[in-house]
Amino acid sequence: DAKTTQPPSMDCAEGRAANLPCNHSTISGNEYVYWYRQIHSQGPQYIIHGLKNNETNEMASLIITEDRKSSTLILPHATLRDTAVYYCIVRVENDMRFGAGTRLTVKP
Amino acid sequence: DVKVTQSSRYLVKRTGEKVFLECVQDMDHENMFWYRQDPGLGLRLIYFSYDVKMKEKGDIPEGYSVSREKKERFSLILESASTNQTSMYLCASSLPRVGAGAFFGQGTRLTVV
């Protein structure tokens, strides 16, 4: 079973920040939180990952709560091309299981 | 750039056929994965491999087997294809260490008739 819970869908206005939540209440101390996205008809694309601290790269920011039971992926200025299914997963080394993800629709 | 290549983009097979889906990666990754993706169900892990000749069952291994004879190649085998195996199949690879992102192929859309 997937270890994460995400809302099935969200909308966001173009140019605004998109905040995608993820619950992972059973996460263990050595599991990382990863985010991927899948644009229609393509394979999933890695976005960002983190363990405890907040992380930022050129694509997004990842905010992890202090108890590590939830996290939020932030796309600071969403564009139409960010419309995709976003997956949050927890992972230790070799295993990698996905849930159903959140379908984000960015609207003009 | 890392490249994960799946041998076919679209495939049509008949019920009962033995089907081979091939995946090749060019980055010397130890880990390789096979998923299937169906509407409303997300990506479900079929098998993964963390080394040559090593394999582990994922969540839905029934009806499938895998082969990893070389590090760069991971094959998914449908021993006797059935219509309920019609799906999009995705292969991925990654380094084994935590913190390593995975890279996916473009997928093979298999239709079993």
Coordinates of C-alpha atoms in Angstrom, one line a residue:
Chain A
D1 CA 0.0 0.0 0.0
A2 CA 1.1 3.5 -0.7
K3 CA 2.2 5.4 2.4
T4 CA 0.9 8.8 1.4
T5 CA -2.4 10.5 1.0
Q6 CA -3.0 13.3 -1.5
P7 CA -6.1 15.1 -2.6
P8 CA -7.3 13.8 -6.0
S9 CA -7.4 17.1 -7.7
M10 CA -6.7 20.8 -7.3
D11 CA -6.9 23.9 -9.4
C12 CA -4.6 26.9 -9.5
A13 CA -4.7 30.2 -11.4
E14 CA -1.8 30.9 -13.7
G15 CA 0.9 33.0 -12.1
R16 CA -0.2 32.1 -8.6
A17 CA 1.5 29.7 -6.2
A18 CA 0.3 26.1 -6.3
N19 CA 0.5 24.4 -2.9
L20 CA 0.1 20.7 -3.1
P21 CA -0.3 18.8 0.3
C22 CA 0.7 15.3 1.2
N23 CA 0.1 13.3 4.3
H24 CA 2.6 10.6 5.3
S25 CA 1.7 10.0 9.0
T26 CA 3.5 6.6 9.1
I27 CA 6.8 7.9 7.7
S28 CA 9.8 6.4 9.5
G29 CA 13.0 8.2 10.5
N30 CA 15.1 7.1 7.5
E31 CA 12.5 7.6 4.8
Y32 CA 12.8 10.5 2.4
V33 CA 9.8 12.4 0.8
Y34 CA 10.0 12.6 -3.0
W35 CA 7.8 14.4 -5.4
Y36 CA 7.4 13.6 -9.1
R37 CA 5.0 14.8 -11.7
Q38 CA 3.6 13.3 -14.8
I39 CA 2.5 15.4 -17.7
H40 CA 0.0 13.7 -20.0
S41 CA 1.4 10.9 -22.1
Q42 CA 4.9 11.2 -20.6
G43 CA 6.8 9.2 -18.0
P44 CA 7.0 10.8 -14.5
Q45 CA 9.6 13.4 -13.9
Y46 CA 11.5 13.8 -10.6
I47 CA 11.0 17.2 -9.0
I48 CA 12.5 17.4 -5.5
H49 CA 13.1 15.4 -2.3
G50 CA 13.8 16.0 1.3
L51 CA 14.3 14.3 4.7
K52 CA 13.7 16.9 7.4
N53 CA 14.7 20.3 6.2
N54 CA 12.8 22.4 3.7
E55 CA 14.3 22.2 0.2
T56 CA 14.3 24.4 -2.9
N57 CA 15.5 23.9 -6.4
E58 CA 14.8 25.5 -9.7
M59 CA 11.5 23.8 -10.1
A60 CA 9.8 23.9 -6.7
S61 CA 10.1 24.2 -2.9
L62 CA 9.4 21.4 -0.4
I63 CA 8.1 22.2 3.0
I64 CA 8.2 19.3 5.6
T65 CA 6.5 19.7 8.9
E66 CA 8.6 19.3 12.0
D67 CA 6.9 16.0 12.9
R68 CA 7.5 14.9 9.3
K69 CA 3.9 13.6 9.0
S70 CA 3.1 15.9 6.2
S71 CA 4.6 18.0 3.5
T72 CA 3.7 20.6 0.9
L73 CA 5.1 21.0 -2.6
I74 CA 5.1 24.7 -3.7
L75 CA 5.3 25.8 -7.3
P76 CA 5.8 29.5 -6.8
H77 CA 4.5 30.8 -10.1
A78 CA 2.4 28.2 -11.8
T79 CA 2.2 28.1 -15.5
L80 CA -0.1 26.2 -17.9
R81 CA 2.7 23.8 -18.5
D82 CA 2.6 22.8 -14.8
T83 CA -0.7 21.1 -15.4
A84 CA 0.0 17.4 -14.5
V85 CA -0.5 14.7 -11.9
Y86 CA 1.8 15.2 -8.9
Y87 CA 2.9 12.2 -6.9
C88 CA 4.3 12.3 -3.3
I89 CA 6.1 9.2 -2.2
V90 CA 8.2 8.1 0.8
R91 CA 11.1 6.0 0.0
V92 CA 14.1 4.2 1.5
E93 CA 16.8 3.2 -1.0
N94 CA 15.5 0.5 -3.3
D95 CA 11.8 0.6 -2.9
M96 CA 9.6 3.2 -4.7
R97 CA 5.8 3.0 -4.5
F98 CA 3.4 5.6 -5.8
G99 CA -0.1 6.5 -4.8
A100 CA -2.8 8.0 -7.0
G101 CA -1.4 11.5 -6.9
T102 CA -3.0 14.9 -7.3
R103 CA -4.2 16.2 -10.6
L104 CA -3.2 19.8 -10.7
T105 CA -5.0 22.0 -13.3
V106 CA -3.5 25.4 -13.9
K107 CA -6.1 27.7 -15.4
P108 CA -5.5 31.0 -17.4
Chain B
D1 CA 21.2 13.3 -19.9
V2 CA 20.0 10.0 -18.4
K3 CA 18.1 8.0 -20.8
V4 CA 15.7 5.2 -20.1
T5 CA 14.5 3.6 -23.3
Q6 CA 11.5 1.3 -23.6
S7 CA 11.6 -0.9 -26.7
S8 CA 8.1 -0.1 -28.0
R9 CA 5.7 2.9 -27.5
Y10 CA 2.6 0.9 -28.6
L11 CA 2.1 -2.9 -28.7
V12 CA -0.8 -5.1 -29.6
K13 CA -0.8 -8.7 -28.6
R14 CA -3.2 -11.6 -28.6
T15 CA -4.6 -13.3 -25.5
G16 CA -2.3 -16.2 -24.4
E17 CA 0.8 -14.8 -26.1
K18 CA 4.1 -14.5 -24.2
V19 CA 5.0 -10.8 -24.2
F20 CA 8.4 -9.3 -23.6
L21 CA 8.7 -5.6 -22.7
E22 CA 12.3 -4.3 -22.7
C23 CA 13.8 -1.5 -20.8
V24 CA 17.4 -0.2 -21.2
Q25 CA 19.1 2.6 -19.2
D26 CA 22.4 4.2 -20.0
M27 CA 23.5 5.6 -16.6
D28 CA 24.9 2.4 -14.9
H29 CA 22.0 2.5 -12.3
E30 CA 21.7 -0.4 -10.0
N31 CA 17.9 0.0 -9.4
M32 CA 15.3 -0.7 -12.1
F33 CA 11.6 -0.8 -11.7
W34 CA 8.5 -1.8 -13.7
Y35 CA 5.1 -0.2 -13.1
R36 CA 1.7 -0.3 -14.7
Q37 CA -0.6 2.6 -14.9
D38 CA -4.3 2.5 -15.2
P39 CA -6.9 5.3 -15.0
G40 CA -7.7 6.2 -11.5
L41 CA -5.1 3.8 -10.0
G42 CA -1.9 5.7 -10.4
L43 CA 1.4 3.9 -10.8
R44 CA 1.5 0.4 -9.3
L45 CA 4.8 -1.4 -8.8
I46 CA 5.1 -4.8 -10.4
Y47 CA 8.7 -5.7 -9.8
F48 CA 12.0 -4.1 -9.1
S49 CA 15.6 -5.1 -9.2
Y50 CA 18.5 -3.7 -7.2
D51 CA 21.2 -5.6 -9.0
V52 CA 21.9 -8.0 -11.8
K53 CA 19.9 -11.2 -11.4
M54 CA 18.2 -9.8 -8.3
K55 CA 14.5 -9.1 -8.2
E56 CA 11.8 -8.2 -5.7
K57 CA 8.1 -8.4 -6.0
G58 CA 6.1 -5.2 -5.9
D59 CA 2.4 -4.8 -5.2
I60 CA 1.0 -6.6 -8.2
P61 CA 3.4 -9.3 -9.5
E62 CA 0.8 -11.9 -10.4
G63 CA 0.9 -12.8 -14.1
Y64 CA 4.3 -11.2 -14.6
S65 CA 7.9 -12.2 -14.3
V66 CA 11.2 -10.2 -14.9
S67 CA 14.7 -10.8 -16.1
R68 CA 17.8 -8.8 -15.3
E69 CA 20.8 -10.5 -16.9
K70 CA 22.7 -7.3 -17.6
K71 CA 22.9 -4.2 -15.5
E72 CA 21.5 -1.9 -18.1
R73 CA 18.5 -4.1 -19.2
F74 CA 15.4 -5.0 -17.3
S75 CA 12.7 -7.1 -19.0
L76 CA 9.1 -7.5 -18.0
I77 CA 7.5 -10.8 -19.2
L78 CA 3.9 -11.5 -19.5
E79 CA 3.8 -15.3 -19.5
S80 CA 0.4 -15.6 -21.0
A81 CA -1.1 -12.3 -21.8
S82 CA -4.7 -11.6 -20.8
T83 CA -7.0 -8.7 -21.6
N84 CA -6.8 -7.4 -18.0
Q85 CA -3.1 -6.7 -18.6
T86 CA -4.0 -4.1 -21.1
S87 CA -2.3 -1.0 -19.6
M88 CA 0.5 1.5 -19.8
Y89 CA 3.8 0.0 -18.6
L90 CA 6.5 2.3 -17.3
C91 CA 10.1 1.4 -16.6
A92 CA 12.4 3.5 -14.3
S93 CA 15.9 3.4 -13.0
S94 CA 17.8 5.0 -10.2
L95 CA 20.9 4.8 -8.1
P96 CA 20.5 2.9 -4.9
R97 CA 21.3 5.6 -2.4
V98 CA 18.6 7.6 -0.7
G99 CA 18.4 11.0 -2.2
A100 CA 18.7 9.7 -5.8
G101 CA 15.8 10.6 -8.0
A102 CA 14.5 8.1 -10.5
F103 CA 14.3 8.4 -14.2
F104 CA 11.4 7.1 -16.2
G105 CA 11.0 5.8 -19.8
Q106 CA 8.2 7.1 -22.0
G107 CA 6.1 4.0 -21.4
T108 CA 4.7 1.2 -23.5
R109 CA 1.0 1.1 -24.1
L110 CA 0.1 -2.6 -24.4
T111 CA -3.2 -3.7 -25.7
V112 CA -4.2 -7.4 -25.3
V113 CA -7.0 -8.5 -27.7

